[in-house]
Amino acid sequence: MNLILSRWMLSIAGLAVSGAALADNGAVADEFKWMTFTVFGVIIAITMAITYWAARTTHTTSEFYAAGRSVSGIQNGWAIAGDYLSAASFLGIAGLISLYGYDGFMYSVGWLVAYITVLLVIAEPCRNIGKYTMGDILAFRNDPKKTKVVAALSTITVSTFYLTAQMVGGGVLIKTLIGIDYETSIIGVGILMLAYVVFGGMKATTWVQITKAVLLVLASILLVFLVWAPYGFSLPAYLQAVVGDEKVIAQVAKLLGDSAANMSKEELGQRFLEPGLFLKNPIDQISLGMALVLGTAGMPHILMRFFTVPTAQAARTSVIWAMGIIGGFYVLTLFLGTGAAMLVGSAKIAAVDAGGNMAGPLLAQYLGGGENSLMGNFFLAFVAAVAFATIVAVVAGLVLAAASAMAHDIYVGVIRGDKATPREQVVAARVASGIVGVIAITVGILAKGQNVAHLVALAFAVAASSNLPAVFLTLYWKKCNTYGIIAGMLVGSLTAIGLVMVSPNMTYPKAVIASAKKVLDGEPAQPAKDAQPAVKASFTCELFALDGCVKTEAAKPATPEKPAKPGAAEKLAKLNEKLAALSAPPAAPVTDAVALQKTQDDMAKVKKDIAATEKAKAKAEGDLKKFEGETASIMGLEKPFFLLKNPGLISIPLGFLMVILFSLFTRDKRSEEMWDELYVRQNTGINAEAAAAH
Amino acid sequence: MSNTNINWAAIDANPKFQTLHRKKTVFLWSLMIFSIIYYFMLPIGAAYYQELFKTKVWGVINIGILFALSEFVVAWVLAFVYSKKANAEFDAMAQEIINESVNKGA
């Protein structure tokens, strides 16, 4: 996800560079905007009707936080899928596959495998032990006040990181799709989401998530049907067509650069289905995998979903359904991504959005009949509306999780010492949701154009290094106690945050300035280079930029001399000359229609190039101005100290270790005394919170 | 519903509960360890065994694609196996323990 989000952020740059008129007004053409808004209106109306219905049955705390524990296993499975398939994952993964082939598909696997952990160790015990929040689970046998404070802080941290990333990503996405202002999008998403949460609580949130998941799956099945049908639903025949496609071959050649020179077209196409076009650092991959596989089970908004079902058996059923839907969806994205690469073309996808997020929507438009067709734009509008619903649904789930930590753990649990009346509790929950919602909107607007790529990495890393060790060891290890939990959660989350702050996810002005200068001044000619052998760094050097470390590099073949690249100003001058030559009145009147058409096409192309170069120049100048005189990141570093994008490899073991060490060296009577009860209850469900009688 | 008179230590000491606990622990850990190993074989294979992953086996489809697809199948199978076992065995054992303890309490 961090990779995808960093692509999202690149996409802002991409918008500037593309120069396509598309990017400014959104992917939907003006004359079809009415249709987009109609589809949006219908979907919003449906969710509002759901909220109205849910609000009438949401009166108690259990109804507000846990939908009265009346959600069935299957419904909850769909809601989990709706919560989990965020815009970054449903648009982002299809986009990665459309640009990088195999690596994009490989990337999606961890997101499903994560649910094995959820199923085996988290879902059922949480249902049996917990009430509304992660804090409830930890407070069961540990000191209630102390653990609730730490758990709430961690929940709010994780939710806010994830929320901000979703808000910023969502704002950019809606702008790219339909051209609505960033600020307007954020406020629109925020107000809708607040309406669902504040009035309808968990019940409305659940049904919005279910609605969105069903729409998403239906839309994907339809698109895959259209993509795959011409090949008689044969997988080899379909992939044969993908690797044989000129646009795919061109994309691979572009990605490989110099090393593509000696490869045949057939080899280049095949390369699209082979690893290594995008994910280059296996250690970072493994670190991300750890954060996903352990972090998902520690995500507060996912944990919270298990309090909505009546029994542990229903919790089990819901994970099975969620795995079926999420996994099935990722298999479909293989077709969506490769289909978009072949039919729309990677170049066009990247021109609209450098991160590839528009692959799915553009594929829909193509399959409906293309840019100027009614059906094509209806398809596009539908996918855009689903994307919008996705952002709202995911954000609603996160706000509810953060609000429950604030109202239930901190206010009711700690400040009021669990002595609030039911009415006060519901009011506190609604007020907290309102506060979190307003914070989300504000932060979303303030973070406009900021680099938020590190926030999703952070959310998963903190969840995996702080929440998961605490919940897991509380549930399964007899000796675990309050001090272990507090130490583990603090060290785990602070390590994760600290490492990300000095990681390549942050903005390093020196690098930005260097690349901006390259655009403006061009690059000098490079002499031919001899082949170089591979360099292998030691393991520590793979992780940290220490003195005396060499960088790992693959063996490089000899490269021929490269000519100098012109700067932006020089390029512009040349393009303008070309344009002038083309638009000069010809000596003899041209009557040949074909020649006339060609001149016009050439002119359009040159004009497009000029616009693109001007935008690139403006962006480079903007960057230079923005970072003028700065040499260090906000942490005072010129370049990353920690070399992985994801800190999980270090922070997760550390989180576990701290819980274990502090538990071993301290004594806590309550943690010991409550073990029998906790262990019996989590395994049998005796005394579990009952479903509301309706 | 809330019953504070339940003797949790007694249930914990109940041989039936001990059996449930042992069976569950062994079963869950084996599934968990298997799934983690199988999952991490994918990034490791893609990084260090590229020649193997590139081997074509069915038209243009190579081992890498089949292996990635198998990750989905394995995840589903694990989920299915667990739910089968839990529905058939663990739930029944837990119910027996609940019945016994409730009868004793009454």
CSV table of C-alpha atoms in Angstrom, one decimal, chain A residues 229-389:
chain,number,residue,atom,x,y,z
A,229,ALA,CA,-14.9,-13.3,-23.6
A,230,PRO,CA,-13.2,-12.7,-27.0
A,231,TYR,CA,-10.7,-15.3,-26.0
A,232,GLY,CA,-13.3,-18.0,-25.1
A,233,PHE,CA,-12.4,-17.6,-21.4
A,234,SER,CA,-9.1,-19.4,-22.0
A,235,LEU,CA,-6.3,-18.2,-19.8
A,236,PRO,CA,-3.3,-19.0,-22.1
A,237,ALA,CA,-5.1,-17.6,-25.1
A,238,TYR,CA,-5.8,-14.4,-23.3
A,239,LEU,CA,-2.3,-13.9,-21.8
A,240,GLN,CA,-0.9,-14.8,-25.3
A,241,ALA,CA,-2.8,-11.8,-26.6
A,242,VAL,CA,-1.5,-9.6,-23.8
A,243,VAL,CA,2.2,-10.4,-24.3
A,244,GLY,CA,1.8,-10.1,-28.1
A,245,ASP,CA,0.3,-6.6,-27.9
A,246,GLU,CA,2.4,-3.8,-29.3
A,247,LYS,CA,1.4,-1.4,-26.4
A,248,VAL,CA,2.5,-3.9,-23.8
A,249,ILE,CA,5.8,-4.5,-25.6
A,250,ALA,CA,6.4,-0.8,-25.8
A,251,GLN,CA,5.7,-0.4,-22.1
A,252,VAL,CA,8.2,-3.2,-21.1
A,253,ALA,CA,10.8,-1.7,-23.4
A,254,LYS,CA,10.3,1.7,-21.8
A,255,LEU,CA,10.7,0.2,-18.3
A,256,LEU,CA,13.8,-1.8,-19.1
A,257,GLY,CA,15.5,1.1,-20.8
A,258,ASP,CA,19.0,0.2,-22.1
A,259,SER,CA,18.8,-3.4,-21.3
A,260,ALA,CA,15.8,-3.9,-23.7
A,261,ALA,CA,18.1,-3.2,-26.7
A,262,ASN,CA,19.1,-6.9,-27.2
A,263,MET,CA,15.7,-8.4,-26.6
A,264,SER,CA,13.3,-9.6,-29.3
A,265,LYS,CA,9.7,-8.4,-29.2
A,266,GLU,CA,8.5,-11.8,-28.1
A,267,GLU,CA,10.9,-11.7,-25.1
A,268,LEU,CA,9.8,-8.2,-24.2
A,269,GLY,CA,6.2,-9.1,-24.2
A,270,GLN,CA,6.9,-12.2,-22.1
A,271,ARG,CA,8.8,-10.1,-19.6
A,272,PHE,CA,5.5,-8.5,-18.7
A,273,LEU,CA,4.5,-11.7,-17.0
A,274,GLU,CA,7.8,-12.1,-15.2
A,275,PRO,CA,8.9,-10.6,-11.8
A,276,GLY,CA,11.2,-7.6,-11.4
A,277,LEU,CA,9.7,-4.7,-13.4
A,278,PHE,CA,8.5,-2.9,-10.3
A,279,LEU,CA,9.5,-4.5,-7.0
A,280,LYS,CA,13.3,-4.4,-6.9
A,281,ASN,CA,14.2,-4.8,-3.2
A,282,PRO,CA,13.3,-8.2,-1.8
A,283,ILE,CA,14.1,-7.2,1.8
A,284,ASP,CA,11.7,-4.3,1.6
A,285,GLN,CA,9.1,-6.7,0.1
A,286,ILE,CA,9.5,-9.1,3.0
A,287,SER,CA,9.3,-6.2,5.5
A,288,LEU,CA,6.1,-5.0,3.8
A,289,GLY,CA,4.7,-8.6,3.8
A,290,MET,CA,5.3,-8.8,7.6
A,291,ALA,CA,3.5,-5.5,8.1
A,292,LEU,CA,0.6,-6.7,6.0
A,293,VAL,CA,0.3,-10.2,7.4
A,294,LEU,CA,0.5,-9.0,11.0
A,295,GLY,CA,-0.8,-5.5,10.7
A,296,THR,CA,-4.2,-6.2,9.2
A,297,ALA,CA,-5.1,-8.2,12.3
A,298,GLY,CA,-4.1,-5.2,14.4
A,299,MET,CA,-6.1,-2.6,12.4
A,300,PRO,CA,-8.7,-1.2,14.8
A,301,HIS,CA,-11.4,-0.8,12.1
A,302,ILE,CA,-11.0,-4.4,11.1
A,303,LEU,CA,-11.0,-5.7,14.7
A,304,MET,CA,-14.1,-3.6,15.4
A,305,ARG,CA,-16.0,-5.4,12.7
A,306,PHE,CA,-15.9,-8.6,14.7
A,307,PHE,CA,-17.9,-7.1,17.5
A,308,THR,CA,-20.9,-6.7,15.2
A,309,VAL,CA,-21.7,-10.4,14.8
A,310,PRO,CA,-23.8,-12.4,17.3
A,311,THR,CA,-21.3,-15.3,17.9
A,312,ALA,CA,-17.7,-16.4,17.4
A,313,GLN,CA,-19.0,-18.9,14.8
A,314,ALA,CA,-20.4,-15.9,12.8
A,315,ALA,CA,-17.1,-14.1,13.2
A,316,ARG,CA,-15.5,-17.2,11.6
A,317,THR,CA,-18.0,-17.3,8.8
A,318,SER,CA,-17.4,-13.6,8.1
A,319,VAL,CA,-13.7,-14.0,7.6
A,320,ILE,CA,-14.2,-16.9,5.3
A,321,TRP,CA,-16.6,-14.8,3.2
A,322,ALA,CA,-14.3,-11.8,3.3
A,323,MET,CA,-11.4,-14.0,2.1
A,324,GLY,CA,-13.5,-15.3,-0.7
A,325,ILE,CA,-14.6,-11.9,-1.9
A,326,ILE,CA,-11.2,-10.1,-1.4
A,327,GLY,CA,-9.2,-13.0,-3.0
A,328,GLY,CA,-11.7,-13.3,-5.8
A,329,PHE,CA,-11.5,-9.6,-6.4
A,330,TYR,CA,-7.7,-9.6,-6.6
A,331,VAL,CA,-7.8,-12.4,-9.2
A,332,LEU,CA,-10.2,-10.3,-11.2
A,333,THR,CA,-7.8,-7.4,-11.0
A,334,LEU,CA,-5.2,-9.5,-12.9
A,335,PHE,CA,-7.6,-9.3,-15.9
A,336,LEU,CA,-8.5,-5.7,-15.3
A,337,GLY,CA,-4.9,-4.7,-15.1
A,338,THR,CA,-3.6,-6.7,-18.1
A,339,GLY,CA,-6.8,-5.8,-20.0
A,340,ALA,CA,-6.2,-2.1,-19.5
A,341,ALA,CA,-2.5,-2.5,-20.5
A,342,MET,CA,-3.5,-4.2,-23.8
A,343,LEU,CA,-6.7,-2.3,-24.7
A,344,VAL,CA,-6.1,1.2,-23.3
A,345,GLY,CA,-2.3,1.1,-23.3
A,346,SER,CA,0.1,1.8,-20.4
A,347,ALA,CA,1.2,5.0,-21.9
A,348,LYS,CA,-2.3,6.5,-22.0
A,349,ILE,CA,-3.0,5.2,-18.4
A,350,ALA,CA,0.2,6.8,-17.1
A,351,ALA,CA,-0.5,10.0,-19.0
A,352,VAL,CA,-3.7,10.5,-17.0
A,353,ASP,CA,-2.3,9.3,-13.7
A,354,ALA,CA,1.3,8.3,-13.3
A,355,GLY,CA,0.5,5.8,-10.6
A,356,GLY,CA,-1.9,3.9,-12.9
A,357,ASN,CA,-4.9,4.5,-10.7
A,358,MET,CA,-7.0,5.3,-13.8
A,359,ALA,CA,-6.4,1.8,-15.4
A,360,GLY,CA,-9.8,0.4,-14.2
A,361,PRO,CA,-11.9,3.5,-15.0
A,362,LEU,CA,-10.3,3.9,-18.5
A,363,LEU,CA,-10.8,0.2,-19.2
A,364,ALA,CA,-14.4,0.6,-18.3
A,365,GLN,CA,-14.7,3.6,-20.7
A,366,TYR,CA,-13.0,1.6,-23.5
A,367,LEU,CA,-15.2,-1.4,-23.1
A,368,GLY,CA,-18.3,0.6,-23.1
A,369,GLY,CA,-17.5,2.0,-26.5
A,370,GLY,CA,-14.7,4.6,-26.0
A,371,GLU,CA,-14.2,8.2,-25.0
A,372,ASN,CA,-17.0,9.7,-27.0
A,373,SER,CA,-19.7,7.1,-26.6
A,374,LEU,CA,-22.6,7.3,-24.3
A,375,MET,CA,-22.1,3.7,-23.0
A,376,GLY,CA,-18.4,4.2,-22.4
A,377,ASN,CA,-19.0,7.3,-20.3
A,378,PHE,CA,-21.8,5.5,-18.4
A,379,PHE,CA,-19.3,2.7,-17.5
A,380,LEU,CA,-16.7,5.3,-16.5
A,381,ALA,CA,-19.3,7.2,-14.4
A,382,PHE,CA,-20.3,4.0,-12.7
A,383,VAL,CA,-16.7,3.0,-11.8
A,384,ALA,CA,-16.0,6.6,-10.6
A,385,ALA,CA,-19.1,6.5,-8.4
A,386,VAL,CA,-18.0,3.2,-6.9
A,387,ALA,CA,-14.6,4.7,-6.3
A,388,PHE,CA,-16.3,7.6,-4.5
A,389,ALA,CA,-18.5,5.3,-2.4
